[in-house]
Amino acid sequence: VALFAWSVYRWHNAWLGVIPGGVALFLDLILVGDNLTGSIVLYMLFGFLLVMQTNLLALIRRWRIDGTQYPPLINLTFINFTVFALIGLISFAWLMPSGPFSTPAPVQQGIDEALKVGTDFVRLAGPLRSNKVIPIHSYSGVLPFQGQISLGDRDLLAVSSTDPRIRGPFLLRGSVYDEYGVGGWTTGERREVALPQGTGAVGGMRRAIAEEEVAGLVVPLHIELTAKSVVGTIVFTPGETLSVNRGLTANVPSGTVDRIRPALPADGRYMTDEEILAGLDPEVMVGLRVVRDPTYETVEYVEILRLDKYGSLDEVVGLDPGERIKRNRSYEVTAFVPTIDPAALQAAEGEYPDWVLDQYLQLPEMPPRVSALASFISSSAEATNSYDTAKAIEAYLREFPVDYDIPDTPADRDPVDYFLNDLRRGYFDYHASAMVVMLRSMHIPTRLAVGFAVGTDDVDDNGAYVVRDADSFAWPEVYFPGHGWVPFNPTPSRDEVIAPVKSDTLIQDNRTQRDEIKDLLSQLPVSASEGAFIPPEGVDIGQGVPSSAFFSDSEGSTSPWLLSAVSMFIVLILGAIFFGWQRSVAGLPYPEQLWEKTVRLASWGGLPPEPGQTPHDYALLLSRRFRGVDEWPALADSYTRSRFGHKETGTEEAELLTEVWPDARGALLGGIFARPFRRWRRG
């Protein structure tokens, strides 16, 4: 702070304070993830003006040393152009990531590289220390290892099942991480797509559940946000999502998006995109986008998401509501939680999909003893398949006690290796990461999921499950061919199996549970007119959701205090300009006030008087430039009589000046706004 103050008042340089503050705000946005839009806008407003003012002071000091003359109240000129430049900058920054624009490939590559550098920076800089309650998981693209943490007790969500017989515990998954590095985890390559209405994910899954091809529970949840937090940026789901009652974007691994070229009459030249997408088999794929030849309008290929054998989109790794969901707002999510059958998972056979092998076996160069430990645990348990190996490693890690007061990983050590061989204690991020890394070292595809784990101890008086910061959790999910992703829990602070249960199997009219499930599923959307995943209104379902589609939502995150603060700031700026403008001519006779204002406004419009030019000659120049105003000579003559003749202004003359000044002022203001589009020529 002292260095910043010295640089401003002695060096007239604000960058030593603006840049570190901006970096701190950026890290807060990335790591904490709370809604900081207002802080960013206000920081830009005041920071921009501070930089302008210090630069002007540096110039004035140089002008004074050199004896250079500069206009009076030049500060008002600088404020004028600075405010317009700032508004243009904010508008440009707000517009570019959204609207009709897409991120250019070089820019996106730079963003991806910045995220990688950010991960290493977090690793080297060490965990942040703050008295503020910082969410352990920000659900952004980076999940760093944070060492010592303190989980708060703030209420975040209220979760209740619309079927009162279904009770917890629940695993509420918010995001999935793919790539492991020395600083933590990153999400890997993603595609953001809007699932079309009537997607086959529900139709295929409905039939598989109803015909008991797959066992499990259909879990309908009502989730209400009880705090303004990062949890409003994610739609949480207790299993494989069947439906959500709001528009959203599905994040999927890029490798799950395939291209096909369907057989179409005349290569689809006379078919609409909607007709082509509707003709795809909804049991095995979801159509995303039709790409045509720009010249002949024939279909080159169709982008699709492939479904598993049950018609499920279990590779969805995150559901983005677009705009942040506000406090006290809610959404409904219906999901299917499969019943884990150890025998079926032990006998799971088949090849892994290419996208699973490409994305969920990644590891950096690891100390050999990590993979050696995983092999030793598996062989000691006499594991002969992936499931038994996963259970053996899970049981081994559950012997590591939970401890939130752990030291940071030394700079020359891998966090998982340090956890397994030195610390041998930690919390869910470390337990889950260790299991993912060890299974990957044995060529078993695994990913890291983060969200919340809530149980019966979290139920309030109304029967709702209260989700708090302290319920934050992380767990590994292992891929089994033919079954998809299965969660495990190596952290001993929670039960080994975290899955909802149903209190009974019969209902009052003695129908079976199968009949009841059919009734529940029949209430979910299935036809193309109803849709399981409902894209926002006006969004082309074949193109993915542009982020601007969400900014018109009535539940946008622009807070009233932010609008009030920005409005107040603008009022203060305008008030300061008006006060400075009036104060600069206070005490002068009325004709001299008007002439001084005339010269300043004309100068700001690019037409200042030349040295030695008389007021009368300058008035003639203004008459040639502003032909709609004829009173310039009258203003000049009145000024000359007052300034050099020292004559007082009579009542009739003052009334004339008052009458002609509005027209003159309007012409001069028009010249200022027209200055960027025209150049004055003298003569």
XYZ file of C-alpha atoms in Angstrom:
683
model
C 0.000 0.000 0.000
C 2.817 2.377 0.884
C 4.584 1.685 -2.424
C 1.326 2.246 -4.305
C 0.717 5.575 -2.543
C 4.296 6.652 -3.238
C 4.009 5.724 -6.920
C 0.773 7.712 -7.278
C 1.739 10.887 -5.431
C 5.443 11.025 -6.227
C 5.854 9.181 -9.522
C 2.339 9.860 -10.890
C 2.081 6.198 -11.886
C -0.958 4.131 -10.857
C 0.017 0.819 -12.461
C 1.863 -0.462 -9.371
C -1.474 -0.512 -7.582
C -3.896 -1.268 -10.410
C -2.121 -4.364 -11.768
C -1.689 -6.235 -8.436
C -5.274 -5.420 -7.504
C -6.492 -6.711 -10.854
C -4.496 -9.921 -10.446
C -5.984 -10.417 -6.970
C -9.497 -9.866 -8.325
C -8.833 -12.331 -11.154
C -7.593 -15.011 -8.737
C -10.626 -14.398 -6.542
C -12.862 -14.869 -9.577
C -11.118 -18.099 -10.642
C -10.523 -19.757 -7.273
C -13.446 -18.505 -5.203
C -15.878 -18.193 -8.080
C -18.513 -16.028 -6.399
C -20.376 -13.401 -8.403
C -17.841 -10.608 -8.835
C -19.352 -8.826 -11.846
C -20.077 -5.687 -9.831
C -16.601 -5.613 -8.317
C -14.996 -5.998 -11.740
C -17.038 -3.183 -13.297
C -16.384 -0.795 -10.410
C -12.694 -1.713 -10.377
C -12.472 -0.930 -14.094
C -14.295 2.388 -13.653
C -12.181 3.744 -10.822
C -8.939 2.135 -12.012
C -9.325 3.608 -15.486
C -9.967 7.086 -14.105
C -7.031 6.789 -11.703
C -4.670 5.853 -14.522
C -5.992 8.773 -16.572
C -5.519 11.246 -13.737
C -1.983 10.159 -12.870
C -0.944 10.258 -16.531
C -2.361 13.772 -16.845
C -0.510 14.922 -13.725
C 2.722 13.547 -15.161
C 2.104 15.452 -18.398
C 1.263 18.694 -16.566
C 4.461 18.464 -14.554
C 6.451 18.061 -17.785
C 4.594 20.947 -19.442
C 5.343 23.210 -16.501
C 9.036 22.375 -16.629
C 9.137 23.021 -20.389
C 6.999 26.161 -20.117
C 4.323 24.699 -22.389
C 0.895 26.305 -22.226
C -2.089 23.987 -21.760
C -5.824 24.740 -21.734
C -7.494 25.534 -18.428
C -9.569 22.720 -16.920
C -7.910 20.220 -19.240
C -8.920 17.662 -16.646
C -12.530 17.896 -17.854
C -11.408 17.095 -21.393
C -9.546 14.019 -20.167
C -12.539 12.858 -18.112
C -14.800 13.298 -21.128
C -12.745 11.102 -23.450
C -11.835 8.641 -20.682
C -15.457 7.946 -19.802
C -16.369 7.364 -23.454
C -13.321 5.139 -23.963
C -14.187 3.167 -20.831
C -17.807 2.663 -21.888
C -16.585 1.439 -25.265
C -14.083 -0.922 -23.650
C -16.651 -2.442 -21.276
C -19.189 -2.803 -24.082
C -16.608 -4.488 -26.312
C -15.493 -6.861 -23.546
C -19.111 -7.688 -22.654
C -20.090 -8.337 -26.275
C -17.144 -10.335 -27.604
C -17.566 -13.619 -25.644
C -21.270 -13.763 -26.467
C -23.826 -12.602 -28.969
C -23.235 -13.544 -32.616
C -19.489 -13.807 -32.128
C -17.504 -16.978 -31.526
C -14.095 -17.113 -29.893
C -11.357 -17.120 -32.570
C -9.149 -20.214 -32.516
C -5.931 -18.321 -31.584
C -7.760 -16.587 -28.719
C -9.207 -19.873 -27.449
C -5.771 -21.472 -27.629
C -4.381 -18.574 -25.599
C -7.136 -19.058 -23.016
C -6.342 -22.765 -22.739
C -2.636 -22.047 -22.299
C -3.432 -19.415 -19.665
C -5.437 -21.987 -17.697
C -2.475 -24.364 -17.771
C -0.135 -21.629 -16.598
C -2.697 -20.697 -13.928
C -2.653 -24.238 -12.577
C 1.125 -24.141 -12.185
C 0.902 -20.668 -10.643
C -1.570 -21.863 -8.032
C 0.715 -24.786 -7.282
C 3.796 -22.574 -6.844
C 2.024 -19.735 -5.038
C 0.503 -22.076 -2.502
C -3.024 -22.035 -1.096
C -4.753 -18.767 -0.426
C -5.287 -17.714 3.173
C -8.305 -15.565 3.942
C -10.684 -14.843 6.793
C -13.516 -15.099 4.274
C -15.302 -18.436 3.862
C -13.888 -19.630 0.531
C -15.709 -22.476 -1.239
C -13.426 -25.499 -1.462
C -14.766 -26.171 -4.972
C -15.394 -23.378 -7.469
C -16.632 -25.693 -10.279
C -14.451 -23.791 -12.724
C -11.878 -25.236 -15.109
C -9.258 -25.686 -12.385
C -9.344 -27.602 -9.099
C -6.102 -26.902 -7.163
C -4.820 -28.765 -4.133
C -5.203 -26.313 -1.278
C -3.492 -27.914 1.702
C -5.002 -26.672 4.947
C -8.663 -25.648 4.626
C -11.499 -24.551 6.881
C -14.986 -25.595 5.812
C -17.718 -23.165 6.817
C -21.203 -23.930 8.026
C -23.057 -21.627 5.625
C -26.340 -22.970 4.217
C -26.112 -23.245 0.429
C -28.946 -25.447 -0.822
C -32.197 -26.935 0.408
C -32.812 -30.274 -1.284
C -36.071 -32.196 -1.003
C -37.462 -35.164 -2.878
C -40.884 -34.765 -4.430
C -41.344 -38.456 -3.592
C -41.378 -38.440 0.248
C -40.463 -42.135 0.419
C -37.054 -41.481 -1.160
C -34.484 -40.370 1.376
C -30.749 -39.802 1.445
C -27.882 -39.997 1.489
C -27.306 -38.237 -1.839
C -24.223 -37.552 -3.913
C -24.947 -34.273 -5.702
C -22.499 -34.061 -8.576
C -21.646 -30.632 -9.866
C -18.587 -31.064 -12.077
C -16.041 -33.594 -13.295
C -12.274 -33.205 -13.747
C -10.198 -35.176 -16.230
C -6.551 -34.082 -16.313
C -4.202 -34.424 -13.357
C -1.115 -32.239 -12.907
C 1.290 -31.064 -10.223
C -1.010 -28.158 -9.317
C -4.257 -30.071 -9.232
C -6.957 -30.949 -11.744
C -8.333 -29.374 -14.908
C -11.503 -30.191 -16.822
C -9.893 -31.188 -20.108
C -11.399 -30.533 -23.519
C -15.134 -29.858 -23.440
C -17.963 -29.223 -25.848
C -20.948 -27.108 -24.838
C -24.172 -28.206 -26.487
C -27.893 -27.664 -26.003
C -29.629 -31.028 -25.993
C -32.623 -30.882 -28.362
C -36.181 -31.179 -27.185
C -37.430 -34.744 -27.221
C -33.940 -36.196 -26.857
C -33.827 -39.978 -26.892
C -31.884 -39.997 -23.633
C -35.161 -40.099 -21.736
C -36.985 -42.400 -24.139
C -34.290 -45.072 -24.124
C -33.693 -44.789 -20.419
C -37.430 -44.922 -19.671
C -37.813 -48.214 -21.487
C -34.721 -49.744 -19.867
C -35.926 -48.772 -16.378
C -39.543 -49.742 -16.944
C -38.597 -53.125 -18.391
C -36.146 -53.647 -15.522
C -33.197 -53.965 -17.859
C -31.354 -51.785 -15.380
C -32.042 -51.587 -11.648
C -32.089 -48.436 -9.587
C -34.152 -45.510 -8.334
C -35.754 -42.639 -10.208
C -35.017 -39.674 -7.919
C -37.002 -36.432 -8.432
C -35.472 -33.528 -6.469
C -36.456 -29.951 -5.778
C -33.297 -27.860 -5.226
C -33.519 -24.329 -3.826
C -30.579 -21.961 -3.448
C -30.385 -20.503 0.046
C -27.227 -18.423 -0.392
C -25.599 -16.273 -3.040
C -22.722 -18.554 -3.921
C -20.855 -20.300 -6.686
C -23.370 -23.164 -6.433
C -25.722 -21.030 -8.533
C -23.481 -21.553 -11.574
C -24.054 -25.330 -11.643
C -27.086 -27.606 -11.882
C -26.532 -30.434 -9.400
C -27.790 -33.927 -10.119
C -27.906 -37.053 -7.915
C -27.235 -39.455 -10.805
C -27.813 -39.793 -14.549
C -29.975 -36.816 -15.456
C -33.359 -37.523 -16.998
C -34.893 -34.054 -17.017
C -34.404 -30.505 -15.754
C -37.142 -27.879 -15.771
C -34.964 -25.060 -17.078
C -32.855 -24.191 -20.083
C -29.256 -25.304 -19.767
C -26.100 -26.287 -21.581
C -24.646 -29.768 -21.316
C -20.866 -30.005 -21.052
C -19.506 -33.186 -22.598
C -15.981 -34.452 -23.334
C -14.988 -33.376 -26.823
C -14.276 -36.982 -27.790
C -17.947 -37.943 -27.357
C -19.016 -35.758 -30.295
C -18.975 -37.791 -33.516
C -19.658 -36.986 -37.147
C -21.877 -39.058 -39.384
C -23.102 -38.663 -42.951
C -26.642 -40.029 -43.133
C -28.139 -41.232 -46.394
C -30.461 -38.406 -47.490
C -32.423 -37.716 -50.680
C -30.444 -35.284 -52.851
C -27.873 -35.204 -50.034
C -30.305 -33.231 -47.903
C -30.372 -30.192 -50.188
C -34.149 -29.811 -49.913
C -34.457 -30.794 -46.245
C -34.307 -28.444 -43.274
C -31.846 -29.007 -40.453
C -34.742 -29.792 -38.118
C -36.027 -32.510 -40.453
C -32.582 -34.095 -40.681
C -32.053 -34.083 -36.903
C -35.550 -35.462 -36.315
C -34.782 -38.370 -38.657
C -31.891 -39.676 -36.532
C -32.424 -42.714 -34.354
C -33.196 -41.258 -30.890
C -32.350 -44.564 -29.236
C -28.661 -44.396 -30.097
C -27.789 -40.756 -30.741
C -28.697 -37.117 -30.194
C -28.272 -34.809 -33.179
C -26.475 -31.563 -32.462
C -25.629 -29.745 -35.678
C -25.981 -30.068 -39.451
C -23.002 -28.835 -41.492
C -23.672 -28.041 -45.147
C -21.586 -27.264 -48.194
C -21.705 -23.441 -48.475
C -22.076 -23.568 -52.259
C -24.482 -26.409 -52.976
C -26.313 -26.560 -49.591
C -25.779 -30.313 -49.469
C -25.142 -31.966 -46.104
C -21.466 -32.656 -45.456
C -21.947 -34.239 -42.039
C -24.042 -34.188 -38.877
C -22.538 -33.800 -35.400
C -24.050 -36.195 -32.849
C -23.718 -37.449 -29.294
C -23.861 -41.218 -29.080
C -25.933 -42.815 -26.333
C -25.036 -45.924 -24.371
C -26.956 -49.178 -24.709
C -29.664 -47.898 -22.356
C -30.127 -44.632 -24.202
C -28.428 -42.699 -21.422
C -26.217 -39.647 -21.719
C -24.072 -40.580 -18.742
C -21.012 -38.900 -20.275
C -22.460 -35.455 -19.516
C -19.916 -34.000 -17.102
C -21.676 -30.787 -16.133
C -24.941 -28.915 -16.554
C -24.627 -25.153 -16.923
C -27.744 -23.015 -16.337
C -26.208 -20.120 -18.284
C -26.884 -17.191 -15.997
C -26.253 -17.697 -12.299
C -29.313 -18.955 -10.424
C -30.237 -16.400 -7.795
C -30.728 -16.935 -4.110
C -34.201 -18.251 -3.172
C -34.709 -19.510 -6.734
C -35.068 -23.226 -7.403
C -35.108 -25.885 -10.090
C -36.421 -29.435 -10.472
C -34.119 -32.250 -11.549
C -35.042 -35.891 -12.089
C -32.217 -38.415 -12.205
C -31.700 -42.154 -12.229
C -29.383 -43.697 -9.630
C -28.433 -47.234 -10.738
C -28.156 -49.987 -8.144
C -24.592 -51.197 -7.892
C -24.403 -54.936 -8.586
C -20.911 -56.146 -7.609
C -21.304 -59.415 -9.512
C -22.284 -57.616 -12.721
C -19.388 -55.171 -12.407
C -16.939 -58.008 -11.713
C -18.079 -59.700 -14.894
C -18.149 -56.503 -16.980
C -16.625 -57.180 -20.369
C -16.196 -55.311 -23.593
C -13.962 -52.670 -25.066
C -13.686 -49.175 -23.697
C -14.857 -46.376 -26.010
C -11.998 -44.480 -27.595
C -12.982 -41.224 -25.890
C -12.773 -42.924 -22.481
C -9.261 -44.230 -23.158
C -8.132 -40.902 -24.618
C -9.421 -38.736 -21.801
C -9.459 -40.762 -18.591
C -6.087 -42.499 -18.496
C -3.979 -39.333 -18.609
C -1.194 -39.019 -16.040
C 1.921 -36.866 -15.840
C 5.276 -38.439 -15.064
C 4.703 -39.948 -11.628
C 7.052 -41.395 -9.009
C 7.230 -45.158 -9.749
C 6.268 -46.061 -6.195
C 2.699 -44.779 -6.764
C 1.946 -47.369 -9.441
C 3.936 -49.968 -7.489
C 1.726 -49.356 -4.454
C -1.426 -49.719 -6.560
C -0.190 -53.024 -7.999
C 0.763 -54.279 -4.551
C -2.692 -53.473 -3.129
C -4.415 -55.200 -6.060
C -2.264 -58.329 -5.883
C -2.589 -58.541 -2.081
C -6.370 -58.554 -2.464
C -6.065 -61.151 -5.246
C -8.073 -58.859 -7.503
C -8.679 -60.297 -10.956
C -10.894 -57.571 -12.414
C -11.316 -53.808 -12.382
C -14.079 -53.804 -9.783
C -12.118 -55.853 -7.228
C -9.053 -53.691 -7.835
C -11.095 -50.521 -7.261
C -12.614 -51.909 -4.049
C -9.187 -52.943 -2.744
C -7.711 -49.484 -3.319
C -10.837 -47.879 -1.870
C -10.518 -49.965 1.310
C -6.807 -49.139 1.575
C -7.408 -45.380 1.341
C -10.261 -45.472 3.851
C -7.623 -46.292 6.462
C -6.142 -42.804 5.963
C -7.735 -40.500 8.581
C -9.503 -37.281 7.590
C -7.568 -34.148 8.548
C -8.259 -30.639 7.219
C -5.161 -29.172 8.912
C -2.491 -30.560 6.619
C 0.637 -28.813 5.327
C 1.115 -27.696 1.745
C 2.787 -30.128 -0.615
C 6.519 -29.324 -0.926
C 7.456 -27.681 -4.209
C 9.457 -30.669 -5.438
C 6.841 -33.296 -4.656
C 3.792 -34.694 -6.395
C 0.660 -34.143 -4.203
C -0.658 -37.711 -4.523
C 2.760 -39.227 -3.850
C 3.192 -36.917 -0.846
C -0.260 -37.873 0.457
C 0.292 -41.630 0.047
C 3.810 -41.937 1.377
C 4.363 -39.031 3.779
C 1.187 -37.431 5.051
C -1.030 -40.530 5.058
C -3.884 -38.250 6.137
C -5.976 -35.587 4.429
C -9.481 -34.979 3.157
C -11.730 -35.868 0.234
C -9.789 -34.048 -2.512
C -6.661 -36.022 -1.590
C -8.370 -39.381 -0.960
C -10.303 -39.229 -4.229
C -7.341 -37.966 -6.268
C -5.134 -40.732 -4.948
C -7.666 -43.391 -5.986
C -8.058 -41.888 -9.466
C -4.297 -41.718 -10.004
C -3.644 -45.263 -8.746
C -6.417 -46.766 -10.876
C -5.218 -44.892 -13.935
C -1.711 -46.209 -13.319
C -3.247 -49.691 -13.691
C -4.965 -48.691 -16.958
C -8.450 -48.439 -15.438
C -10.302 -45.317 -16.709
C -11.326 -43.138 -13.769
C -12.368 -39.528 -13.296
C -12.732 -37.119 -10.362
C -16.230 -35.849 -9.479
C -16.924 -32.973 -7.080
C -20.073 -31.721 -5.427
C -21.778 -32.446 -2.112
C -22.524 -35.497 0.026
C -25.588 -35.119 2.259
C -27.128 -37.604 4.652
C -29.892 -38.007 7.195
C -28.019 -35.825 9.691
C -28.572 -32.851 7.373
C -32.393 -32.928 7.436
C -34.139 -29.849 8.839
C -37.542 -29.559 10.538
C -39.315 -29.347 7.165
C -37.815 -32.595 5.918
C -35.431 -30.891 3.471
C -31.755 -31.754 3.277
C -29.684 -28.668 4.130
C -26.509 -28.555 2.069
C -23.674 -26.603 3.675
C -20.085 -25.748 2.808
C -19.084 -28.525 5.207
C -20.867 -31.040 2.938
C -18.430 -30.401 0.081
C -17.079 -33.651 -1.250
C -15.055 -35.321 -3.988
C -15.128 -38.918 -5.155
C -13.760 -41.082 -7.978
C -15.953 -42.557 -10.707
C -14.742 -45.689 -12.515
C -15.866 -46.638 -16.014
C -17.145 -50.169 -16.602
C -17.961 -51.312 -20.172
C -21.691 -51.766 -20.547
C -22.442 -50.009 -17.256
C -20.890 -46.556 -17.509
C -19.546 -44.559 -14.589
C -19.794 -45.994 -11.076
C -18.960 -43.888 -7.961
C -16.672 -45.072 -5.161
C -15.801 -43.459 -1.836
C -12.263 -43.754 -0.419
C -12.849 -40.994 2.182
C -13.697 -42.466 5.625
C -15.700 -39.459 6.830
C -18.686 -40.728 4.825
C -20.231 -44.184 4.368
C -18.647 -46.418 1.800
C -21.837 -46.434 -0.276
C -23.625 -43.112 -0.678
C -26.901 -43.728 -2.500
C -30.569 -42.878 -1.868
C -32.988 -45.506 -0.623
C -36.748 -45.974 -0.817
C -38.752 -46.689 2.311
C -41.109 -49.276 0.774
C -41.744 -51.266 -2.372
C -45.569 -51.224 -2.422
C -48.047 -48.378 -2.570
C -51.578 -48.093 -1.321
C -53.375 -49.690 -4.255
C -51.002 -52.669 -4.127
C -49.390 -51.887 -7.455
C -45.809 -53.037 -7.795
C -42.808 -50.744 -7.739
C -42.442 -51.384 -11.459
C -45.912 -49.941 -12.096
C -45.095 -46.959 -9.931
C -41.875 -46.287 -11.812
C -43.777 -46.417 -15.093
C -46.213 -43.807 -13.779
C -43.363 -41.565 -12.680
C -41.564 -41.926 -15.987
C -44.746 -41.198 -17.919
C -44.745 -37.721 -16.378
C -41.344 -36.940 -17.889
C -41.153 -35.342 -21.347
C -40.608 -37.710 -24.245
C -41.974 -36.280 -27.479
C -40.285 -33.691 -29.617
C -42.913 -31.194 -28.524
C -42.133 -31.622 -24.832
C -38.429 -32.325 -24.554
C -36.339 -33.576 -21.665
C -33.661 -30.910 -21.826
C -35.327 -27.624 -22.699
C -33.067 -25.157 -24.551
C -33.668 -21.455 -23.878
C -36.291 -19.840 -26.066
C -34.920 -18.637 -29.370
C -31.794 -20.803 -29.305
C -31.079 -23.000 -32.332
C -30.964 -26.493 -30.888
C -28.490 -27.607 -33.531
C -25.798 -25.074 -32.815
C -25.077 -25.213 -29.112
C -26.132 -22.433 -26.795
C -24.526 -19.004 -27.233
C -23.905 -17.469 -23.867
C -25.864 -14.361 -24.823
C -29.034 -16.451 -24.907
C -29.066 -16.466 -21.149
C -28.550 -12.769 -20.514
C -32.161 -11.905 -21.225
C -33.354 -14.338 -18.539
C -35.413 -12.710 -15.849
C -33.246 -14.547 -13.348
C -30.070 -12.829 -14.486
C -27.327 -12.183 -12.028
C -27.153 -8.398 -12.428
C -27.825 -7.320 -8.876
C -29.774 -4.171 -7.970
C -26.917 -2.837 -5.866
C -24.621 -3.045 -8.874
C -27.018 -1.085 -11.058
C -27.457 1.450 -8.269
C -23.707 1.751 -7.765
C -23.027 2.229 -11.488
C -25.885 4.731 -11.770
C -24.595 6.646 -8.747
C -21.095 6.642 -10.204
C -22.343 8.081 -13.489
C -24.364 10.724 -11.631
C -21.298 11.682 -9.587
C -19.156 11.952 -12.715
C -21.742 14.107 -14.484
C -22.192 16.195 -11.339
C -18.430 16.717 -11.017
C -18.203 17.766 -14.661
C -21.104 20.202 -14.288
C -19.730 21.623 -11.036
C -16.272 22.069 -12.512
C -17.727 23.627 -15.627
C -19.726 26.204 -13.706
C -17.015 26.906 -11.168
C -14.476 27.640 -13.887
C -16.397 30.722 -15.080
C -17.903 31.769 -11.782
C -17.362 35.478 -11.050
C -17.018 36.543 -14.693
C -19.534 38.903 -16.310
C -22.240 37.106 -18.233
C -20.910 37.899 -21.764
C -17.434 36.680 -20.763
C -18.909 33.480 -19.284
C -20.690 32.695 -22.552
C -17.639 33.460 -24.685
C -15.376 31.329 -22.478
C -17.846 28.438 -22.797
C -18.020 29.003 -26.556
C -14.234 28.785 -26.947
C -13.972 25.643 -24.807
C -16.803 23.786 -26.520
C -15.520 24.729 -29.969
C -11.996 23.619 -28.983
C -13.307 20.256 -27.757
C -15.028 19.932 -31.113
C -11.705 20.410 -32.900
C -11.970 24.117 -33.771
C -9.902 26.145 -31.261
C -8.942 29.787 -31.900
C -5.502 30.373 -33.357
C -2.928 32.533 -31.523
C -3.507 36.224 -32.216
C -6.969 35.669 -33.677
C -9.423 38.386 -32.606
C -12.832 37.473 -31.143
C -14.536 38.985 -34.201
C -12.457 36.905 -36.656
C -13.063 33.777 -34.568
C -16.818 34.501 -34.613
C -16.712 34.715 -38.428
C -14.966 31.316 -38.519
C -17.684 29.833 -36.308
C -20.359 31.363 -38.567
C -18.861 29.538 -41.563
C -18.717 26.250 -39.705
C -22.108 26.419 -37.964
C -24.337 27.972 -40.635
C -27.526 27.374 -38.715
C -26.480 29.881 -36.024
C -26.138 33.579 -36.905
C -25.447 35.058 -33.471
C -21.695 34.360 -33.228
C -20.715 37.992 -33.995
C -23.206 39.202 -31.359
C -21.535 36.962 -28.745
C -18.098 38.223 -29.794
C -19.126 41.905 -29.750
C -20.735 41.559 -26.325
C -17.594 39.835 -25.012
C -15.339 42.578 -26.452
C -17.370 45.383 -24.852
C -17.298 43.634 -21.470
C -13.703 42.399 -21.522
C -11.903 45.322 -23.083
C -14.418 48.182 -22.781
C -15.320 47.313 -19.184
C -18.964 48.082 -19.915
C -21.703 46.511 -17.875
C -24.266 44.362 -19.634
C -27.686 45.961 -19.969
C -30.962 44.138 -19.411
C -31.837 44.070 -23.109
C -28.406 42.743 -24.078
C -28.517 40.067 -21.355
C -31.935 38.912 -22.553
C -30.632 38.678 -26.121
C -27.636 36.623 -25.016
C -29.866 34.338 -22.959
C -32.071 33.802 -25.998
C -29.307 33.010 -28.516
C -27.045 30.921 -26.264
C -29.073 27.635 -26.314
C -28.845 27.457 -30.125
C -25.130 28.218 -30.063
C -24.507 25.686 -27.304
C -26.452 22.989 -29.179
C -24.408 23.544 -32.327
C -21.149 23.341 -30.393
C -22.175 20.129 -28.592
C -23.121 18.626 -31.945
C -19.663 19.480 -33.189
C -18.099 17.603 -30.272
C -20.069 14.418 -30.961
C -19.399 14.740 -34.702
C -15.659 15.249 -34.227
C -14.685 11.557 -34.627
C -16.459 11.489 -38.003
C -15.249 14.746 -39.589
C -12.259 17.052 -39.770
C -12.532 20.847 -39.721
C -10.558 22.820 -42.280
C -9.827 26.447 -41.584
C -10.443 29.121 -44.104
